[in-house]
PDB file of C-alpha atoms and ligand atoms in Angstrom:
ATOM      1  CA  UNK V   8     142.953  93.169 127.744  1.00 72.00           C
ATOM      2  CA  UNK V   9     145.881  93.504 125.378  1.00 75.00           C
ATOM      3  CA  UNK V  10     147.762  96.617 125.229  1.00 86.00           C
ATOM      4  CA  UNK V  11     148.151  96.572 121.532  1.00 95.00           C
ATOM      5  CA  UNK V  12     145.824  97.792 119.312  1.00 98.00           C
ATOM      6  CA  UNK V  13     143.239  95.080 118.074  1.00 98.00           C
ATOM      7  CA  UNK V  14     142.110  95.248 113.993  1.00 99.00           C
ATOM      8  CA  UNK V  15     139.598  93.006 112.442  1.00 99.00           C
ATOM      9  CA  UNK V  16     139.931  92.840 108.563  1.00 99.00           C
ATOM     10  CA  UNK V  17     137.345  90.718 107.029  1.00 99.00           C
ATOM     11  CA  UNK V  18     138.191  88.483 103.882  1.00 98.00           C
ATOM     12  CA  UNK V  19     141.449  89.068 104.570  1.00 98.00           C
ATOM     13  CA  UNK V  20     142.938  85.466 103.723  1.00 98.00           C
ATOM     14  CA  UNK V  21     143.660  86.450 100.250  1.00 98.00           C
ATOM     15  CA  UNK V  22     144.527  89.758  98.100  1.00 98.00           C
ATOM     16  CA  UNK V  23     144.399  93.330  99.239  1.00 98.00           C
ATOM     17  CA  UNK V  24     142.471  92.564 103.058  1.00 99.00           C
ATOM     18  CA  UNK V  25     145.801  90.098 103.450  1.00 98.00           C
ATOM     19  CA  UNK V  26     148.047  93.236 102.413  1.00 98.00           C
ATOM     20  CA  UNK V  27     146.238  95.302 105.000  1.00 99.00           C
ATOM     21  CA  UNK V  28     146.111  92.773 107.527  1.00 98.00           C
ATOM     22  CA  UNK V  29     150.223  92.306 106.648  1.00 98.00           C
ATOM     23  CA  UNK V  30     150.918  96.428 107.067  1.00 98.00           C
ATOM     24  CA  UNK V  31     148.491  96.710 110.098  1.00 98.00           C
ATOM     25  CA  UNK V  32     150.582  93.921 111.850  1.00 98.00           C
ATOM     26  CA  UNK V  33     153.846  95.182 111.080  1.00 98.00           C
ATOM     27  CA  UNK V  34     152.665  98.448 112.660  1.00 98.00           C
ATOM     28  CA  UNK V  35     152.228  97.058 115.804  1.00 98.00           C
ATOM     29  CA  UNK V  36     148.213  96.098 115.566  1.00 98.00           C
ATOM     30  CA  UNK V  37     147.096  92.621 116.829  1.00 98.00           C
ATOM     31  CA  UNK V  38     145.319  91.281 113.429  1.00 98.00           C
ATOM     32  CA  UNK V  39     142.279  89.137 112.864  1.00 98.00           C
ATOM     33  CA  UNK V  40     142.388  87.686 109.869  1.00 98.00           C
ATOM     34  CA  UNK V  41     138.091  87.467 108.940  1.00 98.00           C
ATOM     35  CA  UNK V  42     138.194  84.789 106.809  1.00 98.00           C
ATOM     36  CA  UNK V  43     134.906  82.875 105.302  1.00 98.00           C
ATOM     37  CA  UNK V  44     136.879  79.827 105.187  1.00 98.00           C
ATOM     38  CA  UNK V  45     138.891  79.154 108.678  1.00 98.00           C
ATOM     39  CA  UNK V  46     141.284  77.019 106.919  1.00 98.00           C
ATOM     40  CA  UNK V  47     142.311  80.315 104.474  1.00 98.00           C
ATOM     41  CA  UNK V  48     142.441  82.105 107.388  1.00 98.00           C
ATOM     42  CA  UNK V  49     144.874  79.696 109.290  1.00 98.00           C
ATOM     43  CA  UNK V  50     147.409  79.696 105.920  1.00 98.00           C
ATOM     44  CA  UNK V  51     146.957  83.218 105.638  1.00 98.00           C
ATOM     45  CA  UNK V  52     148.303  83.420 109.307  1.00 98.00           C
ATOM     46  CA  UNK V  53     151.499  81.774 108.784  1.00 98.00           C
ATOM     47  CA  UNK V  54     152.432  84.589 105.928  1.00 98.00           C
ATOM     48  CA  UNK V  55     151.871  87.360 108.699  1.00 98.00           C
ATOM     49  CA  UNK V  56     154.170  88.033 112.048  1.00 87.00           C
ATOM     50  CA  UNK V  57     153.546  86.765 115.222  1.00 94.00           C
ATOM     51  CA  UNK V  58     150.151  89.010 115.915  1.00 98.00           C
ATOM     52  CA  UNK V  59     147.728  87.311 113.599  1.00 98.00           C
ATOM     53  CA  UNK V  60     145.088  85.606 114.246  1.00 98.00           C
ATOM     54  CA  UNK V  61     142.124  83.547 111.768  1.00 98.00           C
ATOM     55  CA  UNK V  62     138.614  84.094 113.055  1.00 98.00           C
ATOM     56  CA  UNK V  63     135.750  82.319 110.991  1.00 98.00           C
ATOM     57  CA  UNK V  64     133.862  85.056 109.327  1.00 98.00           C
ATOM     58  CA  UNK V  65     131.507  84.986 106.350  1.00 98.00           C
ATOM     59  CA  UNK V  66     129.813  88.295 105.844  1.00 98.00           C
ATOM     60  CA  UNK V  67     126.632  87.138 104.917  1.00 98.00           C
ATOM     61  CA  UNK V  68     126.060  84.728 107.989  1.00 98.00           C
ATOM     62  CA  UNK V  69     124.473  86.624 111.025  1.00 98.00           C
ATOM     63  CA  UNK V  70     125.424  83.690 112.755  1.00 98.00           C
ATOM     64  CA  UNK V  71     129.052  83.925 112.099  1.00 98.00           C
ATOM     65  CA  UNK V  72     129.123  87.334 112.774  1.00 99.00           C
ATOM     66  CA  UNK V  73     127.725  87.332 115.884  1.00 98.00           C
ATOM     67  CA  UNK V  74     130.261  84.701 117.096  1.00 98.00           C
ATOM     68  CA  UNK V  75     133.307  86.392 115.919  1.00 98.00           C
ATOM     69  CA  UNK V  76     132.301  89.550 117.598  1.00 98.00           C
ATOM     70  CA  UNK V  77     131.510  87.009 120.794  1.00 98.00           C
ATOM     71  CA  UNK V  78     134.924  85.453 119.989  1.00 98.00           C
ATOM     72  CA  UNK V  79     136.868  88.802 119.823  1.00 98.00           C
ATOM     73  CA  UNK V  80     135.040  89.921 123.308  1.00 98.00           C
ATOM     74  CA  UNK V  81     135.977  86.972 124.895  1.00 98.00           C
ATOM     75  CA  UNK V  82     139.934  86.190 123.634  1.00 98.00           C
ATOM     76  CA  UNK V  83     140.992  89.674 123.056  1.00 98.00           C
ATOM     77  CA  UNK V  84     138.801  92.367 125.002  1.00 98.00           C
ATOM     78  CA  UNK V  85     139.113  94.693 122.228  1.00 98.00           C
ATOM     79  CA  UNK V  86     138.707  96.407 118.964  1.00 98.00           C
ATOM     80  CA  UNK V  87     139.978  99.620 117.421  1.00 98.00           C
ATOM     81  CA  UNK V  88     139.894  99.111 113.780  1.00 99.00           C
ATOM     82  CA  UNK V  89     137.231  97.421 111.933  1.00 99.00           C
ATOM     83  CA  UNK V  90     138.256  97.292 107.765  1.00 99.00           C
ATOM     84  CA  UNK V  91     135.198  96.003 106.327  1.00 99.00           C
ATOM     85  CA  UNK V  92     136.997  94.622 102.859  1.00 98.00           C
ATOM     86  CA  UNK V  93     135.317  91.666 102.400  1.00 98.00           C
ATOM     87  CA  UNK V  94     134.086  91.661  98.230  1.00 98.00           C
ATOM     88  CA  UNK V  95     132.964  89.799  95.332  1.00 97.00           C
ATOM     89  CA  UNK V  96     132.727  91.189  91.609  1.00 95.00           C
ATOM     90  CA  UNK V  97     129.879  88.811  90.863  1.00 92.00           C
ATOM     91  CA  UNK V  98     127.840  85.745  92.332  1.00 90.00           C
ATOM     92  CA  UNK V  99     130.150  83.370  90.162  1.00 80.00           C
ATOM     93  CA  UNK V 100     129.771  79.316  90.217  1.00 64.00           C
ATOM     94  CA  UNK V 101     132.466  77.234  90.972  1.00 55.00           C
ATOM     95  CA  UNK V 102     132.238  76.370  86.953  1.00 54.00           C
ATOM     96  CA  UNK V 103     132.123  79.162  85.891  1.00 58.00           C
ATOM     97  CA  UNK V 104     134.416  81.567  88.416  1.00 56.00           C
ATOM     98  CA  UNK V 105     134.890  84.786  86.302  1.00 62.00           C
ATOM     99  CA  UNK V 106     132.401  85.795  83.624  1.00 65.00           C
ATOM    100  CA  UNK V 107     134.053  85.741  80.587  1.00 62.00           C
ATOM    101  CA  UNK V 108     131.821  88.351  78.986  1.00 67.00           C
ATOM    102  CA  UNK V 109     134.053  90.741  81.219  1.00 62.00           C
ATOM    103  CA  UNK V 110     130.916  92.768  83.317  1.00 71.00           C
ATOM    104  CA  UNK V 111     128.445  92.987  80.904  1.00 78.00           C
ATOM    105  CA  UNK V 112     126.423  89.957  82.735  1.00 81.00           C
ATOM    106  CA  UNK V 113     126.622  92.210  85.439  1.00 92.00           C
ATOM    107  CA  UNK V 114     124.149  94.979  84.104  1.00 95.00           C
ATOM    108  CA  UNK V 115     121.123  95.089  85.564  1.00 96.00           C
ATOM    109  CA  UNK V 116     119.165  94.780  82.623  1.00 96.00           C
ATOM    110  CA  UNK V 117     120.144  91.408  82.214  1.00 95.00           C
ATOM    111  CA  UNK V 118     121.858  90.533  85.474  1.00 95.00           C
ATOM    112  CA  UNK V 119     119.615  87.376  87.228  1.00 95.00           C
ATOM    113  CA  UNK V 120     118.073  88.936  90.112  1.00 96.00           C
ATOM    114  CA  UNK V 121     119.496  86.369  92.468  1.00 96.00           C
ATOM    115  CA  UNK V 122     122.955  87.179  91.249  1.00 96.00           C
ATOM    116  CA  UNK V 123     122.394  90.735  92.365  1.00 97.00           C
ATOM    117  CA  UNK V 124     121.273  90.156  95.863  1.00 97.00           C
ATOM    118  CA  UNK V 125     123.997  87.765  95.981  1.00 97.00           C
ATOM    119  CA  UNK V 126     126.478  90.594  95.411  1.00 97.00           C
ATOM    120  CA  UNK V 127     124.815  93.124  97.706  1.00 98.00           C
ATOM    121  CA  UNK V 128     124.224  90.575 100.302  1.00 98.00           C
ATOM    122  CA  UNK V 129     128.042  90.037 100.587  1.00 98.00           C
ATOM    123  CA  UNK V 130     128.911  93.892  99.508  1.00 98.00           C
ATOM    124  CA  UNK V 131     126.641  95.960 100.949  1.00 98.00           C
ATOM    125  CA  UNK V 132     124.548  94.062 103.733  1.00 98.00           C
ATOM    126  CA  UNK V 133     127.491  92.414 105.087  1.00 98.00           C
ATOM    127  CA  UNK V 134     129.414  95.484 105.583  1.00 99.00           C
ATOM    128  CA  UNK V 135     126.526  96.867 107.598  1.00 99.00           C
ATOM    129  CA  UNK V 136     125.968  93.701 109.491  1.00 99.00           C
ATOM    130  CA  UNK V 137     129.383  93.362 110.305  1.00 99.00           C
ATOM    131  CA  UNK V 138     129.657  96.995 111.364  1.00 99.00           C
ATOM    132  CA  UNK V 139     126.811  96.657 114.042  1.00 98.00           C
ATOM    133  CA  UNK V 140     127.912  93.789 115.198  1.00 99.00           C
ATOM    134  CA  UNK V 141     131.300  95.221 116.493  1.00 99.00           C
ATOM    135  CA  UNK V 142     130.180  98.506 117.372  1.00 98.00           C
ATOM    136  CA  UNK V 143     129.963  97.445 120.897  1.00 98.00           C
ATOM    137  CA  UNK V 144     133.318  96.811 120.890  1.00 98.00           C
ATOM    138  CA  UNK V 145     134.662  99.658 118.832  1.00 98.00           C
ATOM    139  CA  UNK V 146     132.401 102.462 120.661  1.00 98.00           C
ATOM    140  CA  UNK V 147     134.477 100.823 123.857  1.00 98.00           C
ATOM    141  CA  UNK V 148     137.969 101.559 122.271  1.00 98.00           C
ATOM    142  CA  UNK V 149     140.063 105.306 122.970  1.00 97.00           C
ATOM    143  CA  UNK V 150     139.593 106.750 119.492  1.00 97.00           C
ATOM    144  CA  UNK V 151     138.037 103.520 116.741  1.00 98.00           C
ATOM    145  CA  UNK V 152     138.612 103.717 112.906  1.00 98.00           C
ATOM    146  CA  UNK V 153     136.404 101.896 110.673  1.00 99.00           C
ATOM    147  CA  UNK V 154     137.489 101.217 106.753  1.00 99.00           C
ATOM    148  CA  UNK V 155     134.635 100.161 104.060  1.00 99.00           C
ATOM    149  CA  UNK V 156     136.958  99.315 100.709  1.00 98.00           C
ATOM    150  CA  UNK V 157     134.655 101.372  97.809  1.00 98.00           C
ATOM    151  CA  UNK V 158     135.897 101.972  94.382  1.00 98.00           C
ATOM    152  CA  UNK V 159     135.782 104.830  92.052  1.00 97.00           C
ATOM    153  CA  UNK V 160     133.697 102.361  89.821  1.00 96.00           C
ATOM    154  CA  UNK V 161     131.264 103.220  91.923  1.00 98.00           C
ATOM    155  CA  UNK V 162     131.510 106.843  91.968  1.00 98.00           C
ATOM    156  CA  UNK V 163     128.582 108.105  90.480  1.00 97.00           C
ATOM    157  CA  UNK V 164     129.893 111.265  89.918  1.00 96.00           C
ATOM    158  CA  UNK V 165     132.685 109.765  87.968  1.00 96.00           C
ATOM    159  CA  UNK V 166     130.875 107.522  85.864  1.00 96.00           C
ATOM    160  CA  UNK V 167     128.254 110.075  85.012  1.00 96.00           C
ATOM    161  CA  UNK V 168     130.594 112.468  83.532  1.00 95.00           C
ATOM    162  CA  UNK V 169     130.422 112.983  79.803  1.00 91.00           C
ATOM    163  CA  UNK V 170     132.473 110.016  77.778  1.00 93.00           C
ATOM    164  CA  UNK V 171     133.559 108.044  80.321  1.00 94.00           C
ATOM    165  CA  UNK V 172     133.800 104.830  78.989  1.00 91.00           C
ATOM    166  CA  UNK V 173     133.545 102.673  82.305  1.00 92.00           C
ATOM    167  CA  UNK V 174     129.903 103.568  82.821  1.00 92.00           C
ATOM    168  CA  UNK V 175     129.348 100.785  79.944  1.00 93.00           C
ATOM    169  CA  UNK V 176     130.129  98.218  82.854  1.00 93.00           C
ATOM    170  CA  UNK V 177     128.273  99.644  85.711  1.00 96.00           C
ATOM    171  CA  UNK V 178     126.233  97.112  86.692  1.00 96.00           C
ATOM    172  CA  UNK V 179     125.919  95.232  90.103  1.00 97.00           C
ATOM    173  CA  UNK V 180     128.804  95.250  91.191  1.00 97.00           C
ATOM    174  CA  UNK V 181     129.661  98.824  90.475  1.00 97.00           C
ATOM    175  CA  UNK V 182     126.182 100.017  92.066  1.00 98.00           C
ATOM    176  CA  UNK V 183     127.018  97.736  95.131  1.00 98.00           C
ATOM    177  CA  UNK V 184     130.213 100.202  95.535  1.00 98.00           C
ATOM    178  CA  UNK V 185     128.155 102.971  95.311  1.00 98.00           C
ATOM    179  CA  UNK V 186     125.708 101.779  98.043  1.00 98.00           C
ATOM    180  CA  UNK V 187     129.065 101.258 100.124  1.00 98.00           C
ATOM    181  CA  UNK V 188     129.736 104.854  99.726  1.00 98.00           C
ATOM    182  CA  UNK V 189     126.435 105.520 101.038  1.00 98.00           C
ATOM    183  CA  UNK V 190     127.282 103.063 104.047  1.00 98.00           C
ATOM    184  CA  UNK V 191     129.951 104.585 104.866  1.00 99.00           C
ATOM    185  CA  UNK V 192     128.636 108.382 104.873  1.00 98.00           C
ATOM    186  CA  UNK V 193     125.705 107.293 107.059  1.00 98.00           C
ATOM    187  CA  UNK V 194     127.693 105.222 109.591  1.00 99.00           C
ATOM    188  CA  UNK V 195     130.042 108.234 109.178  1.00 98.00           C
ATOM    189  CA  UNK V 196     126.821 110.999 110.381  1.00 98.00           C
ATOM    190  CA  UNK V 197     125.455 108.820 112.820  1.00 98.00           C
ATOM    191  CA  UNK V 198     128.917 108.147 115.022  1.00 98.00           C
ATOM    192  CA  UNK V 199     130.164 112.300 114.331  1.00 97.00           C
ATOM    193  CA  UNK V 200     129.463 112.776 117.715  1.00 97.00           C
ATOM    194  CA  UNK V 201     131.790 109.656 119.134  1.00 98.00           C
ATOM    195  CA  UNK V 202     135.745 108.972 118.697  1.00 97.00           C
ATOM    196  CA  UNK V 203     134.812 106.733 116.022  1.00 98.00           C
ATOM    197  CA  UNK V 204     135.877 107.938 112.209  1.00 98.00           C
ATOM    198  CA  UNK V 205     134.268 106.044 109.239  1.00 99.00           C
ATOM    199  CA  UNK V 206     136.125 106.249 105.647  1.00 99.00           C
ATOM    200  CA  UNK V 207     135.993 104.781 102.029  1.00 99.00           C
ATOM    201  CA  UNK V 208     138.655 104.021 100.592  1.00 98.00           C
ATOM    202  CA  UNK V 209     139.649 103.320  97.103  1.00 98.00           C
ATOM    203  CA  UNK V 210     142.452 100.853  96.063  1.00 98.00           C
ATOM    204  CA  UNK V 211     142.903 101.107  92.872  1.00 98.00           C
ATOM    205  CA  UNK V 212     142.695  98.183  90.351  1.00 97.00           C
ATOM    206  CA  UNK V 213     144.824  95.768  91.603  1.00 98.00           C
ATOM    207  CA  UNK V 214     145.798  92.595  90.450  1.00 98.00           C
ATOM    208  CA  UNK V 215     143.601  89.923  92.544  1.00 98.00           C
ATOM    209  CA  UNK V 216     141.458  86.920  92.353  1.00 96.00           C
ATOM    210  CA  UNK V 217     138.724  89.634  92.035  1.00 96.00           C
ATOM    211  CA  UNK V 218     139.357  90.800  88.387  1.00 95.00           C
ATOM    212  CA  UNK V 219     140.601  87.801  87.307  1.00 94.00           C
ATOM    213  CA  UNK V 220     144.370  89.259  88.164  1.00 97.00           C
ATOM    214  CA  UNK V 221     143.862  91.666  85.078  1.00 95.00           C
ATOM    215  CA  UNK V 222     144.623  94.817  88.035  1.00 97.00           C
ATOM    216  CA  UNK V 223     147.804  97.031  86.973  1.00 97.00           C
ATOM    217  CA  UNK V 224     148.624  97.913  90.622  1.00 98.00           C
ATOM    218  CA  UNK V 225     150.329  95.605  93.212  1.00 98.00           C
ATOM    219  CA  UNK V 226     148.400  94.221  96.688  1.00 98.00           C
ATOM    220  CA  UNK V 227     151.149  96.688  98.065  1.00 98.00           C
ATOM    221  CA  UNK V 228     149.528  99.226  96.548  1.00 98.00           C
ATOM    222  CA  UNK V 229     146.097  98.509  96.456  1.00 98.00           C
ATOM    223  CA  UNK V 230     146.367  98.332 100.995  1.00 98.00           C
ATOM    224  CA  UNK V 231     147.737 101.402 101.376  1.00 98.00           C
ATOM    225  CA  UNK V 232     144.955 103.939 101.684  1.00 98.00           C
ATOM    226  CA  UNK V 233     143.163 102.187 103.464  1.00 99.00           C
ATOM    227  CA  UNK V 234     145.780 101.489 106.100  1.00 99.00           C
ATOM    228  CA  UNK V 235     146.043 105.125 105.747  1.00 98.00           C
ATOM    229  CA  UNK V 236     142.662 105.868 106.997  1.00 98.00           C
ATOM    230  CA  UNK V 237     142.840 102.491 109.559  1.00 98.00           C
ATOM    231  CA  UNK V 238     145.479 105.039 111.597  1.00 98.00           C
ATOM    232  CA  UNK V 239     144.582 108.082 111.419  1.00 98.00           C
ATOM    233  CA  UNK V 240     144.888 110.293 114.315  1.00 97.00           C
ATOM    234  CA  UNK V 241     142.415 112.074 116.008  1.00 96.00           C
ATOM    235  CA  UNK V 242     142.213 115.487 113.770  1.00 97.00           C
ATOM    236  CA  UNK V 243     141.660 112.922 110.977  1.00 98.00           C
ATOM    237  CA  UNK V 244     138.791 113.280 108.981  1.00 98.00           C
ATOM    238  CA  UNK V 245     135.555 111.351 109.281  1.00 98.00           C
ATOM    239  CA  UNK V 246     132.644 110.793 106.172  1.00 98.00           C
ATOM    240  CA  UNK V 247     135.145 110.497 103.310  1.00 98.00           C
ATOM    241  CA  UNK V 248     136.526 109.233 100.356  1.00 98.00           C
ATOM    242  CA  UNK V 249     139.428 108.567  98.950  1.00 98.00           C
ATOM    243  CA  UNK V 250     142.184 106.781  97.080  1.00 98.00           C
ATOM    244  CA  UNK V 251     146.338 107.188  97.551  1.00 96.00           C
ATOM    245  CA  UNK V 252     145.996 110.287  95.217  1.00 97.00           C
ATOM    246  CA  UNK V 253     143.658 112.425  97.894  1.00 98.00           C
ATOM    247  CA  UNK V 254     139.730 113.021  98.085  1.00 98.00           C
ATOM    248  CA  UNK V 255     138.342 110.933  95.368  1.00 98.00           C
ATOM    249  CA  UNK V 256     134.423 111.937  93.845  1.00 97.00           C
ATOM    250  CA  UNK V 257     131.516 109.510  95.797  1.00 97.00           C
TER     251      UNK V 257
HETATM  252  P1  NAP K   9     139.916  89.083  96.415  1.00 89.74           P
HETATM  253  O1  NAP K   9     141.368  88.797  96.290  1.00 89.74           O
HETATM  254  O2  NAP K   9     138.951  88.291  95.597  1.00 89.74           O
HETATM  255  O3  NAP K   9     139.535  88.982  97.955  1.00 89.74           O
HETATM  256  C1  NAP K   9     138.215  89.105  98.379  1.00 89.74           C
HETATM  257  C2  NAP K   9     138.125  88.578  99.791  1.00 89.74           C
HETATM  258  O4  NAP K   9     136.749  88.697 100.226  1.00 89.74           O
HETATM  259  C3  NAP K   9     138.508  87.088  99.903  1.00 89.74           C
HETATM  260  O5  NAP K   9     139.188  86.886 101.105  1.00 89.74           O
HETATM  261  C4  NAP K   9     137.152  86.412  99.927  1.00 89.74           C
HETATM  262  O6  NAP K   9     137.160  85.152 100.583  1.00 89.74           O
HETATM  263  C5  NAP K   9     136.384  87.434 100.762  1.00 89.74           C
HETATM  264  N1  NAP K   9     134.956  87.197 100.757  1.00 89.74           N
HETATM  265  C6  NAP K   9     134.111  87.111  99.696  1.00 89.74           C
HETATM  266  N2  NAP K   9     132.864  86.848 100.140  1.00 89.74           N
HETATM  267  C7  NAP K   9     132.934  86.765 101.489  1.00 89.74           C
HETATM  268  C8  NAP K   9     132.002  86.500 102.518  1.00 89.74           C
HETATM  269  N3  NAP K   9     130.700  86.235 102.258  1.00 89.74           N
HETATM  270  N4  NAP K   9     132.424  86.523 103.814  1.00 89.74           N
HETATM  271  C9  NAP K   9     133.717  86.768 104.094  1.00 89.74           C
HETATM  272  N5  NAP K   9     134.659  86.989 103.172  1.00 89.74           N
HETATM  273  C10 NAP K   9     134.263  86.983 101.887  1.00 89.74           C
HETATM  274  O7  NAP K   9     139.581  90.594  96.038  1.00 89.74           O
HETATM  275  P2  NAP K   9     140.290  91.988  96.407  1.00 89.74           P
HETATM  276  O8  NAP K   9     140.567  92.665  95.124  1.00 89.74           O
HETATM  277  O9  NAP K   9     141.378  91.807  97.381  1.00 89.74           O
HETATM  278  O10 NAP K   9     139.057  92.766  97.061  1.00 89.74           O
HETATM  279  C11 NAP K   9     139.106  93.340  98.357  1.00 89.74           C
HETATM  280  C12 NAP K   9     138.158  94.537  98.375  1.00 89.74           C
HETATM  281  O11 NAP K   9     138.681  95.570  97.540  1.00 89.74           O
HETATM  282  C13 NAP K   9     136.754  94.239  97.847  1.00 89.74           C
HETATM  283  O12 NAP K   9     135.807  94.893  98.666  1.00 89.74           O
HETATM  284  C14 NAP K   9     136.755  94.857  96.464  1.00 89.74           C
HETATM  285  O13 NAP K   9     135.461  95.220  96.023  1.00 89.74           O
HETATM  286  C15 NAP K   9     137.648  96.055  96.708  1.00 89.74           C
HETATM  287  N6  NAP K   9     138.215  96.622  95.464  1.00 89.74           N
HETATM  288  C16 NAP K   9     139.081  95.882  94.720  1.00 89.74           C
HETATM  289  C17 NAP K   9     139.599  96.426  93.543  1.00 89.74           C
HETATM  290  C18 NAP K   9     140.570  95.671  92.695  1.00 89.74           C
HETATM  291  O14 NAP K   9     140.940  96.178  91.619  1.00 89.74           O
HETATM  292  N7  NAP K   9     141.011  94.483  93.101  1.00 89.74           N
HETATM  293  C19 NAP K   9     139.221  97.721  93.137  1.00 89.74           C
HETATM  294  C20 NAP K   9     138.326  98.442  93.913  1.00 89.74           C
HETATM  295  C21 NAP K   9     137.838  97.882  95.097  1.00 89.74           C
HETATM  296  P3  NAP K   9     137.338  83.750  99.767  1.00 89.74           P
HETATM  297  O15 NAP K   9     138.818  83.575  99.578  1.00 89.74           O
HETATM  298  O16 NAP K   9     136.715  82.749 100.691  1.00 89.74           O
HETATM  299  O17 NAP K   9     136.617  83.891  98.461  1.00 89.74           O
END
């Protein structure tokens, strides 16, 4: 078993899970690099240090899952952080791969039903299926951290207070965030009594493949909170969340 400390970040080939996967390496974590596409994963590898390594994950494949959590058990004995980052702001086709109606096809009033599953499948599901999948693991490990990435457009507070204009665009995607917070508070109450601390955290809008690189805030950025909560010591807190500003509204 290593002595270092072992962190899986899933869809971490590209954008803000490669920025975490970069800071968690360079403080002294052993990374896994969850990527759907091993090939990503591999190129995504060579921009890191010397402690990363691709694993084939696809959040929405129980069968990949299960062999990267088989994989990790096998090749490196252990797991202490878990980042669950893995996201997409809509189902997309390769011909079409941002909508250009910005997120009003998202709403679901009009949103295809299929297109919404698709987004909760990967969003919501995945993070759950991925998070019982390496619990063994993690409920093995001195004092485990596990990070869901949510977003204040999914606060529901936020959005519901008077004027805000960004409630216009909550549709799928937005509500999938929500659900995330929910994830994350009931993995949070269900592992209070364990070493284990479960946080949300919120990056920010960042300029990635996600939003079409329209994001005012750097990859830099956009990791940091949620490296944040990936090392936080034991009087850290557990069932929260928050962006690089403090507590942010669920
Ligand atoms: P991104 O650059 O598009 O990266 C998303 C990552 O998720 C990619 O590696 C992608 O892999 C991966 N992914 C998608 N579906 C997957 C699946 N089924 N299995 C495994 N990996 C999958 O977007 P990002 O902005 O860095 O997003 C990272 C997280 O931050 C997401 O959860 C997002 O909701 C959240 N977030 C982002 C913003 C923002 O402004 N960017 C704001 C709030 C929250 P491929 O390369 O194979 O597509």
């Amino acid at each position: 078993m290593p002595s270092k400390s072992v962190a899986l970040i899933t869809g971490a080939n590209k954008g803000i899970g490669l920025q975490i996967a970069k800071d968690l390496e360079s403080h002294g974590f052993i990374v896994l690099i969850g990527s759907r596409n091993l090939e990503n994963g591999e190129q995504a590898v060579k921009t890191i240090g010397s402690n990363a390594y691709a694993l084939q994950l696809d959040v929405t494949d129980q069968h990949s899952i299960a062999a990267a959590a088989a994989r990790i058990r096998q090749e490196f004995g252990r797991l202490d952080v878990l980042v669950n980052n893995a996201g997409i702001s809509h189902a997309g086709h390769p011909s079409n791969p941002f909508p250009s109606d910005g997120a009003k096809s998202g709403l679901l009033t009009v949103a295809p039903i299929e297109d919404i599953r698709t987004v909760y499948e990967t969003n919501v599901i995945g993070v759950i299926a991925v998070t019982q999948a390496m619990l063994p693991l993690l409920q093995e490990a001195p004092a485990a951290r596990i990070v869901n990435l949510g977003s204040t457009g999914g606060s529901i507070s936020w959005n519901s207070t008077p004027g805000n204009p960004h409630r216009a665009m909550y549709g799928a995607y937005s509500a999938s965030k929500s659900a995330v917070h929910a994830v994350t508070f009931a993995f949070a109450a269900a592992l209070e009594s364990t070493n284990i601390k479960v946080n949300a955290a919120c990056p920010g809008f960042t300029s990635t493949a996600l939003n079409n690189f329209a994001g005012t805030r750097t990859v830099e950025q956009g990791a940091r909170e949620a490296v944040r909560l990936a090392m936080l010591d034991e009087n850290g807190p557990t069932g929260t969340f928050s962006d690089e500003d403090g507590p942010a509204p669920w």
